[in-house]
Coordinates of C-alpha atoms and ligand atoms in Angstrom, one line a residue:
X1373 CA -12.0 -40.3 -27.5
X1374 CA -10.5 -43.5 -26.4
X1375 CA -13.0 -45.1 -23.9
X1376 CA -10.9 -47.4 -22.4
X1377 CA -8.5 -44.4 -21.1
X1378 CA -12.0 -42.6 -19.4
X1379 CA -12.8 -45.8 -17.5
X1380 CA -9.4 -45.4 -15.8
X1381 CA -10.4 -42.4 -14.5
X1382 CA -11.5 -43.1 -11.0
X1383 CA -15.1 -41.8 -9.6
X1384 CA -14.8 -39.0 -7.5
X1385 CA -15.8 -41.1 -4.0
X1386 CA -13.6 -44.2 -5.2
X1387 CA -10.9 -41.5 -4.9
X1388 CA -11.8 -40.5 -1.5
X1389 CA -12.0 -43.5 -0.2
X1390 CA -8.0 -44.0 -1.0
X1391 CA -5.7 -44.4 1.9
X1392 CA -3.7 -41.1 1.1
X1393 CA -6.8 -39.0 0.6
X1394 CA -8.2 -40.1 3.8
X1395 CA -5.2 -39.0 5.6
X1396 CA -6.0 -35.7 4.3
X1397 CA -9.8 -35.8 5.5
X1398 CA -8.3 -36.0 9.3
X1399 CA -6.2 -33.2 8.5
X1400 CA -7.7 -30.5 6.5
X1401 CA -12.0 -29.3 6.5
X1402 CA -13.7 -32.2 3.7
X1403 CA -14.9 -29.6 1.8
X1404 CA -11.5 -28.6 0.7
X1405 CA -10.6 -32.1 0.2
X1406 CA -13.8 -32.7 -2.1
X1407 CA -13.2 -29.7 -3.9
X1408 CA -9.3 -30.6 -4.7
X1409 CA -10.7 -34.4 -5.4
X1410 CA -12.8 -32.8 -8.7
X1411 CA -10.3 -30.5 -9.4
X1412 CA -7.8 -33.1 -10.1
X1413 CA -10.1 -35.6 -12.2
X1414 CA -11.5 -32.6 -13.9
X1415 CA -8.2 -31.4 -15.1
X1416 CA -7.3 -35.1 -16.3
X1417 CA -10.5 -35.4 -18.3
X1418 CA -9.9 -32.0 -20.4
X1419 CA -5.8 -33.4 -20.9
X1420 CA -4.8 -33.9 -24.8
X1421 CA -5.4 -38.0 -25.6
X1422 CA -1.4 -38.5 -25.5
X1423 CA -1.2 -36.9 -22.0
X1424 CA -3.9 -39.1 -20.3
X1425 CA -2.1 -42.1 -21.5
X1426 CA 0.6 -41.0 -19.6
X1427 CA -1.6 -40.8 -16.5
X1428 CA -0.3 -42.7 -13.5
X1429 CA -3.9 -43.7 -11.8
X1430 CA -2.5 -45.4 -9.4
X1431 CA -4.6 -44.6 -6.1
X1432 CA -1.1 -43.5 -4.6
X1433 CA -0.5 -41.4 -7.5
X1434 CA -3.6 -39.4 -7.1
X1435 CA -3.4 -39.3 -4.1
X1436 CA -0.7 -37.0 -4.0
X1437 CA -1.7 -35.0 -6.5
X1438 CA -4.6 -34.2 -4.2
X1439 CA -2.3 -33.3 -1.3
X1440 CA -0.7 -30.8 -3.3
X1441 CA -4.1 -29.3 -4.4
X1442 CA -5.6 -29.5 -0.8
X1443 CA -2.1 -28.0 0.3
X1444 CA -2.5 -24.6 -1.7
X1445 CA -6.1 -24.1 -0.8
X1446 CA -5.4 -24.6 3.0
X1447 CA -2.6 -21.1 3.1
X1448 CA -4.3 -18.2 3.6
X1449 CA -4.9 -16.4 0.2
X1450 CA -3.7 -13.1 1.8
X1451 CA 0.5 -13.9 2.6
X1452 CA 3.4 -12.4 3.1
X1453 CA 5.9 -11.5 -0.1
X1454 CA 9.7 -10.3 0.2
X1455 CA 9.9 -7.0 -1.6
X1456 CA 13.5 -6.5 -3.1
X1457 CA 12.1 -3.8 -5.8
X1458 CA 13.6 -0.8 -3.7
X1459 CA 10.0 0.7 -4.1
X1460 CA 9.4 1.7 -0.6
X1461 CA 5.4 2.2 -0.8
X1462 CA 4.1 0.0 -3.3
X1463 CA 0.1 -0.2 -3.5
X1464 CA 0.1 -3.7 -4.7
X1465 CA 2.3 -4.8 -1.8
X1466 CA 0.2 -3.5 0.7
X1467 CA 2.2 0.3 1.1
X1468 CA 3.4 0.9 4.8
X1469 CA 4.9 -2.3 6.7
X1470 CA 4.0 -1.1 10.4
X1471 CA 5.8 -0.2 13.6
X1472 CA 6.6 -2.6 16.5
X1473 CA 4.4 -0.2 18.5
X1474 CA 1.7 -0.2 15.9
X1475 CA 1.3 -4.1 15.7
X1476 CA 1.5 -4.5 19.0
X1477 CA -1.5 -1.8 19.8
X1478 CA -3.9 -3.7 17.2
X1479 CA -2.9 -7.5 18.3
X1480 CA -4.1 -6.1 21.7
X1481 CA -6.7 -4.2 20.7
X1482 CA -7.9 -7.3 18.1
X1483 CA -7.9 -9.9 21.0
X1484 CA -10.4 -8.6 23.1
X1485 CA -13.2 -5.6 23.9
X1486 CA -12.0 -2.2 24.2
X1487 CA -13.1 1.6 25.0
X1488 CA -13.6 2.3 21.5
X1489 CA -16.8 4.5 22.1
X1490 CA -16.7 4.6 25.7
X1491 CA -15.4 5.9 28.6
X1492 CA -15.1 4.2 31.9
X1493 CA -14.7 6.8 34.4
X1494 CA -17.9 8.7 33.4
X1495 CA -19.6 5.7 32.5
X1496 CA -20.6 7.4 29.0
X1497 CA -20.6 7.1 25.7
X1498 CA -17.4 9.0 23.8
X1499 CA -16.2 9.6 20.5
X1500 CA -13.9 7.2 18.4
X1501 CA -11.7 9.9 17.3
X1502 CA -10.9 11.1 20.7
X1503 CA -8.4 8.3 20.7
X1504 CA -6.5 10.0 17.9
X1505 CA -7.9 13.4 17.8
X1506 CA -5.6 15.0 20.4
X1507 CA -2.5 13.5 19.1
X1508 CA -3.4 14.9 14.9
X1509 CA -3.8 18.2 17.0
X1510 CA -0.2 18.4 18.4
X1511 CA 1.4 17.0 15.9
X1512 CA -0.2 19.4 13.0
X1513 CA -1.5 22.4 15.0
X1514 CA -4.9 21.8 13.3
X1515 CA -8.1 22.9 15.7
X1516 CA -9.8 19.7 14.7
X1517 CA -9.2 16.0 13.4
X1518 CA -11.3 13.0 12.0
X1519 CA -9.9 9.9 10.4
X1520 CA -12.0 7.9 7.4
X1521 CA -11.4 5.0 5.1
X1522 CA -8.5 6.1 3.1
X1523 CA -7.5 9.6 1.3
X1524 CA -9.8 8.8 -1.5
X1525 CA -13.1 8.6 0.8
X1526 CA -11.8 11.9 3.0
X1527 CA -12.0 13.7 -0.4
X1528 CA -15.2 12.7 -1.5
X1529 CA -16.5 13.5 1.9
X1530 CA -15.3 17.1 2.2
X1531 CA -16.3 17.6 -1.5
X1532 CA -19.9 16.3 -0.7
X1533 CA -19.8 18.1 2.5
X1534 CA -19.3 21.8 1.2
X1535 CA -19.4 21.7 -2.7
X1536 CA -22.3 19.5 -3.4
X1537 CA -24.2 20.8 -6.4
X1538 CA -21.6 23.8 -6.2
X1539 CA -18.1 24.4 -8.5
X1540 CA -14.6 23.6 -6.9
X1541 CA -11.5 25.3 -8.7
X1542 CA -8.8 23.1 -9.5
X1543 CA -5.4 24.0 -11.3
X1544 CA -5.1 22.0 -14.6
X1545 CA -1.5 21.4 -13.5
X1546 CA -2.9 19.3 -10.1
X1547 CA -5.5 17.2 -12.2
X1548 CA -3.3 14.1 -11.4
X1549 CA -4.4 10.6 -11.5
X1550 CA -2.9 8.3 -8.3
X1551 CA -1.7 5.4 -8.0
X1552 CA -4.0 4.3 -10.7
X1553 CA -7.5 4.6 -9.2
X1554 CA -7.8 7.6 -8.0
X1555 CA -8.9 10.5 -10.9
X1556 CA -9.8 13.3 -9.4
X1557 CA -12.5 14.4 -11.9
X1558 CA -14.4 11.6 -10.8
X1559 CA -13.9 11.5 -7.2
X1560 CA -15.3 15.0 -7.7
X1561 CA -18.5 13.4 -9.9
X1562 CA -19.3 11.3 -7.1
X1563 CA -19.0 13.8 -4.5
X1564 CA -21.7 15.5 -6.6
X1565 CA -19.0 18.6 -7.2
X1566 CA -18.9 20.6 -10.2
X1567 CA -15.2 20.6 -11.3
X1568 CA -13.8 24.1 -12.4
X1569 CA -10.5 24.0 -14.2
X1570 CA -8.3 26.7 -14.5
X1571 CA -4.6 28.1 -16.1
X1572 CA -2.6 25.3 -18.1
X1573 CA -1.0 22.2 -17.2
X1574 CA 2.6 24.3 -16.8
X1575 CA 1.3 27.5 -15.6
X1576 CA -1.6 28.8 -13.0
X1577 CA -1.5 32.0 -11.6
X1578 CA -3.8 34.0 -9.2
X1579 CA -5.6 35.8 -11.6
X1580 CA -6.8 32.1 -13.3
X1581 CA -8.3 31.6 -10.1
X1582 CA -9.9 34.5 -9.4
X1583 CA -11.5 35.0 -13.0
X1584 CA -13.0 31.3 -12.4
X1585 CA -14.8 32.4 -9.4
X1586 CA -18.5 32.6 -9.5
X1587 CA -21.7 32.9 -7.5
X1588 CA -21.2 29.0 -7.7
X1589 CA -18.2 28.5 -6.2
X1590 CA -17.8 26.9 -2.9
X1591 CA -14.4 26.1 -2.6
X1592 CA -10.7 26.7 -4.2
X1593 CA -8.9 22.7 -4.3
X1594 CA -5.0 22.4 -3.8
X1595 CA -4.1 19.2 -4.7
X1596 CA -0.6 17.8 -4.2
X1597 CA 1.3 16.4 -7.0
X1598 CA 3.0 14.1 -5.5
X1599 CA 4.7 11.7 -7.9
X1600 CA 5.2 13.8 -11.0
X1601 CA 7.2 16.4 -10.5
X1602 CA 7.0 19.4 -13.3
X1603 CA 10.4 20.8 -14.5
X1604 CA 11.4 23.8 -16.7
X1605 CA 8.8 26.6 -17.1
X1606 CA 6.5 25.7 -14.4
X1607 CA 4.3 27.8 -12.3
X1608 CA 1.8 27.3 -9.1
X1609 CA 0.1 29.7 -6.9
X1610 CA 1.1 29.7 -3.3
X1611 CA -0.9 28.4 -1.0
X1612 CA -1.0 31.0 1.3
X1613 CA -2.3 33.4 -1.8
X1614 CA -5.0 30.6 -2.4
X1615 CA -6.2 30.9 1.2
X1616 CA -6.3 35.3 0.8
X1617 CA -8.2 34.6 -2.5
X1618 CA -10.4 32.7 -0.6
X1619 CA -10.6 34.4 2.4
X1620 CA -11.2 37.7 0.1
X1621 CA -14.3 36.1 -1.2
X1622 CA -15.3 34.0 1.4
X1623 CA -14.8 30.6 -0.1
X1624 CA -12.8 27.3 1.3
X1625 CA -10.1 26.2 0.7
X1626 CA -8.9 22.9 0.8
X1627 CA -5.8 20.9 0.6
X1628 CA -4.9 17.3 -0.3
X1629 CA -1.7 16.7 0.1
X1630 CA -2.0 12.6 -0.7
X1631 CA 1.2 11.3 1.3
X1632 CA 1.2 13.0 4.6
X1633 CA 4.8 13.7 5.3
X1634 CA 4.8 14.3 9.0
X1635 CA 8.8 14.8 9.4
X1636 CA 11.0 17.9 8.5
X1637 CA 12.1 15.8 5.2
X1638 CA 14.3 18.7 3.9
X1639 CA 17.2 18.2 6.8
X1640 CA 17.5 14.8 5.4
X1641 CA 18.2 16.3 1.5
X1642 CA 15.3 15.2 0.3
X1643 CA 13.0 17.8 -1.6
X1644 CA 10.8 20.4 -0.2
X1645 CA 7.4 18.6 0.6
X1646 CA 4.2 20.2 1.5
X1647 CA 3.9 18.9 5.5
X1648 CA -0.1 19.2 7.7
X1649 CA 2.0 21.4 9.3
X1650 CA 2.7 23.9 7.0
X1651 CA -0.7 23.8 5.2
X1652 CA -2.1 24.5 8.7
X1653 CA 0.1 27.8 9.2
X1654 CA -0.7 28.6 5.5
X1655 CA -4.2 28.7 6.7
X1656 CA -6.0 25.8 5.0
X1657 CA -9.3 25.3 5.8
X1658 CA -9.1 21.4 5.4
X1659 CA -6.6 19.2 4.3
X1660 CA -6.5 15.8 3.9
X1661 CA -3.9 13.0 3.5
X1662 CA -3.2 9.3 3.6
X1663 CA -2.4 7.0 6.7
X1664 CA -0.4 4.4 5.1
X1665 CA 1.8 6.6 2.5
X1666 CA 4.8 8.2 3.9
X1667 CA 3.3 8.9 7.1
X1668 CA 3.6 4.5 7.7
X1669 CA 0.5 3.9 9.3
X1670 CA -2.7 1.9 8.2
X1671 CA -4.8 2.4 5.5
X1672 CA -6.6 5.9 6.5
X1673 CA -8.2 9.2 5.1
X1674 CA -6.7 11.6 7.7
X1675 CA -8.4 14.8 7.7
X1676 CA -7.7 17.7 9.7
X1677 CA -8.5 21.8 9.8
X1678 CA -10.5 24.4 11.5
X1679 CA -13.1 22.9 14.0
X1680 CA -16.2 24.3 12.9
X1681 CA -15.5 22.4 9.4
X1682 CA -14.5 19.7 11.1
X1683 CA -17.9 18.8 12.7
X1684 CA -19.9 19.6 10.0
X1685 CA -18.0 16.5 8.1
X1686 CA -18.5 14.5 11.2
X1687 CA -22.7 15.5 10.6
X1688 CA -22.6 14.5 6.9
X1689 CA -24.5 10.9 6.9
X1690 CA -21.4 9.9 4.9
X1691 CA -19.0 10.0 7.5
X1692 CA -20.4 6.9 9.4
X1693 CA -20.3 5.0 6.2
X1694 CA -16.7 6.0 5.2
X1695 CA -15.7 5.3 9.4
X1696 CA -12.6 3.4 10.5
X1697 CA -12.5 0.4 12.2
X1698 CA -10.8 -0.6 15.9
X1699 CA -7.8 -2.4 14.9
X1700 CA -6.8 1.0 12.5
X1701 CA -7.2 3.4 15.2
X1702 CA -5.5 1.7 17.5
X1703 CA -2.5 1.4 14.8
X1704 CA -3.0 5.1 13.9
X1705 CA -2.8 5.9 17.8
X1706 CA 0.6 3.8 18.2
X1707 CA 1.6 5.5 14.9
X1708 CA 1.1 8.8 15.5
X1709 CA 2.4 8.4 19.1
X1710 CA 5.8 7.7 17.4
X1711 CA 5.8 11.3 16.0
X1712 CA 5.7 12.8 19.2
X1713 CA 9.3 12.5 18.9
X1714 CA 10.5 13.0 15.5
X1715 CA 13.9 11.4 16.1
X1716 CA 12.1 8.2 17.3
X1717 CA 10.1 8.2 14.2
X1718 CA 12.6 8.1 12.0
X1719 CA 13.8 5.2 14.0
X1720 CA 10.9 3.0 14.6
X1721 CA 8.6 4.0 11.3
X1722 CA 9.9 1.2 9.0
X1723 CA 8.8 3.7 5.6
X1724 CA 10.6 6.5 7.5
X1725 CA 14.0 4.1 8.4
X1726 CA 14.3 2.6 5.2
X1727 CA 13.9 6.0 3.4
X1728 CA 16.7 7.2 5.9
X1729 CA 18.6 4.1 5.9
X1730 CA 22.3 5.3 5.2
X1731 CA 24.0 4.5 2.3
X1732 CA 26.9 3.0 4.1
X1733 CA 24.3 0.9 5.7
X1734 CA 22.9 -0.5 2.3
X1735 CA 26.3 -1.3 1.2
X1736 CA 27.0 -3.3 4.1
X1737 CA 23.9 -5.2 3.8
X1738 CA 24.2 -5.6 0.1
X1739 CA 27.9 -7.1 0.6
X1740 CA 26.5 -9.2 2.8
X1741 CA 23.7 -10.7 0.7
X1742 CA 26.3 -10.9 -1.8
X1743 CA 28.3 -13.3 0.2
X1744 CA 25.6 -15.7 1.6
X1745 CA 24.6 -16.3 -1.6
X1746 CA 28.1 -17.0 -2.9
X1747 CA 28.8 -19.5 -0.2
X1748 CA 25.7 -21.3 -1.3
X1749 CA 26.1 -21.2 -5.1
X1750 CA 29.8 -20.9 -6.4
X1751 CA 29.6 -21.5 -10.2
X1752 CA 27.2 -20.4 -13.1
X1753 CA 26.4 -17.4 -11.2
X1754 CA 27.8 -14.1 -11.0
X1755 CA 26.9 -11.2 -9.1
X1756 CA 28.3 -8.0 -8.6
X1757 CA 27.3 -5.0 -6.6
X1758 CA 26.5 -2.1 -8.9
X1759 CA 25.2 1.6 -7.7
X1760 CA 21.2 2.7 -8.3
X1761 CA 18.3 4.3 -7.3
X1762 CA 15.1 3.5 -4.7
X1763 CA 12.3 5.0 -5.0
X1764 CA 9.9 6.1 -2.5
X1765 CA 6.6 5.3 -4.3
X1766 CA 2.6 5.5 -3.3
X1767 CA 3.3 8.9 -5.1
X1768 CA 5.3 10.7 -2.8
X1769 CA 8.4 12.5 -3.3
X1770 CA 8.6 12.7 -7.0
X1771 CA 11.6 12.2 -9.4
X1772 CA 13.5 12.0 -5.9
X1773 CA 15.9 9.4 -6.7
X1774 CA 17.2 7.8 -3.9
X1775 CA 20.6 6.4 -4.2
X1776 CA 21.3 2.8 -3.3
X1777 CA 23.2 -0.1 -4.0
X1778 CA 21.8 -3.0 -5.5
X1779 CA 23.1 -7.2 -5.5
X1780 CA 23.2 -7.6 -9.4
X1781 CA 22.8 -11.0 -10.5
X1782 CA 23.4 -12.8 -14.0
X1783 CA 23.5 -16.5 -15.2
X1784 CA 24.4 -17.3 -18.9
X1785 CA 22.2 -20.2 -18.8
X1786 CA 19.1 -19.0 -17.4
X1787 CA 17.2 -15.7 -18.7
X1788 CA 16.7 -13.1 -15.8
X1789 CA 13.1 -13.0 -16.7
X1790 CA 12.8 -17.0 -16.0
X1791 CA 15.0 -16.2 -12.7
X1792 CA 12.8 -13.5 -11.8
X1793 CA 9.8 -15.7 -12.4
X1794 CA 11.2 -18.8 -10.1
X1795 CA 11.8 -15.9 -7.5
X1796 CA 7.9 -15.1 -7.4
X1797 CA 7.3 -18.7 -7.2
X1798 CA 9.2 -19.5 -4.0
X1799 CA 7.0 -19.4 -0.9
X1800 CA 7.1 -16.7 0.1
X1801 CA 7.1 -14.8 -3.3
X1802 CA 10.3 -12.8 -3.6
X1803 CA 10.2 -9.3 -6.4
X1804 CA 12.9 -8.2 -7.5
X1805 CA 13.8 -5.7 -10.2
X1806 CA 15.3 -6.8 -13.5
X1807 CA 17.6 -4.2 -16.1
X1808 CA 20.3 -4.9 -18.4
X1809 CA 20.3 -8.5 -18.7
X1810 CA 20.3 -8.9 -14.6
X1811 CA 18.2 -9.2 -12.1
X1812 CA 18.7 -6.5 -9.1
X1813 CA 18.1 -6.9 -5.6
X1814 CA 17.7 -3.7 -3.4
X1815 CA 18.6 -4.0 0.6
X1816 CA 16.5 -0.6 1.1
X1817 CA 13.5 -2.6 1.5
X1818 CA 14.6 -5.7 2.8
X1819 CA 15.0 -6.6 6.1
X1820 CA 18.4 -8.9 7.5
X1821 CA 16.3 -11.8 8.3
X1822 CA 15.1 -12.0 5.0
X1823 CA 18.3 -12.7 3.6
X1824 CA 18.2 -16.4 4.4
X1825 CA 15.0 -16.7 2.3
X1826 CA 16.6 -15.0 -0.7
X1827 CA 19.4 -17.1 -0.3
X1828 CA 17.9 -20.8 0.1
X1829 CA 15.4 -19.4 -3.0
X1830 CA 18.5 -18.9 -4.8
X1831 CA 20.2 -22.3 -3.8
X1832 CA 16.9 -24.0 -5.2
X1833 CA 17.0 -22.3 -8.5
X1834 CA 20.8 -23.2 -9.1
Ligands
LIG2218 C1 -2.7 8.6 -2.6 C2 -3.4 10.1 -3.0 C3 -4.9 10.0 -2.7 C4 -5.5 8.5 -2.6 O1 -5.7 8.3 -1.4 P1 -5.8 7.0 -0.5 O2 -5.3 7.0 0.9 O3 -5.1 5.6 -1.4 O4 -7.1 6.4 -0.9 C5 -5.3 10.9 -3.4 N1 -4.8 12.4 -3.6 C6 -3.3 12.6 -3.5 C7 -2.8 13.5 -3.7 C8 -2.7 11.2 -3.3 O5 -1.3 11.3 -3.6

């Protein structure tokens, strides 16, 4: 390698003394600036020779490159993005956006001290769950409730408490893998429960469960197979029949509902979903569901059921390890309060509002977005309105395509993949769908306030 070229690369100290970099030191933490200077110089050293020869080694030019790196590092890593995919609950995008009420409650509790485990009136300690338990009781009709870190934790806690070194009977049709990382057999293993599979993937009947029950059986487990739907010749045992069998044999029943849908979606034309209320009335002993799926709240694992079992769960040391913090309790309480009025919940909880948003409204949004884009880019771009489907995601409402209106964008000079890549590179990143050579924007998961960001990004790209 040409030594002359290398000798042009300044030392770290020298570049730190440059005027432009000194300016950065006033604005940003020193460690970020030094790290950026090192990174820049290292990256130049790694360039192939013909490229190094083209580098502008003036301190102004290097200084401005350092500025770029520093401003990137100074940004928080976890930050918002715009979801134009139409997938309402996307684990990678943080699942449920929160209601204004939940946001306010979190902020208030975050900014100071609170009565998390204290009752000022009696000057005594109290249980942190007392802030949400009465709400969960009245919303689900269950005797008692407990909240842990997430639904996976809830399942582990229940199995570890009641089925450690014992057997748990599950239908093969319900042995699902949910959202990539929830595999029931693995959850069973860490809970130290032994899995006993019954039936076949498409058919399980009560007799299958009856035959599998032995002296070692502790629990009959029902899992809501929420992210796929079997069609055709299938048979599942009714929850109430499972409860009857368990009671006759002195066993417990547990239902993992996945998405805790608390409103009657059947009324809105969606396929039947088992709600926690229905599982309680079927007589299930312990029911678990997520806080951040269709419930529309914070990440949490909600456990409701018979009082004696919930109290036993609380005594398991694992529940201390899986406990939720004050921010999520504040958020969950505010979210649950909205459910006291179901119509209110459907309007104020973002995931429900998006799910139930009428097609006419989406159509209006799509036309609005399209005309805003047209106003800034008028040639070289074809825009149209197409029919499509949104998805609930998050393992809820399977095969339940939700009709929507999409804004389809096509450009003969740029591939849809390239356009999507540029949209992802926007700040904030914009996530869209690609189909049939077009980039598609689904207004269902967009707020009108996000339109101008999308319009500006498209203007920048073209
Ligand atoms: C999503 C889901 C889980 C996992 O819930 P998390 O809150 O993500 O831990 C468990 N069981 C079922 C049936 C689910 O749908």
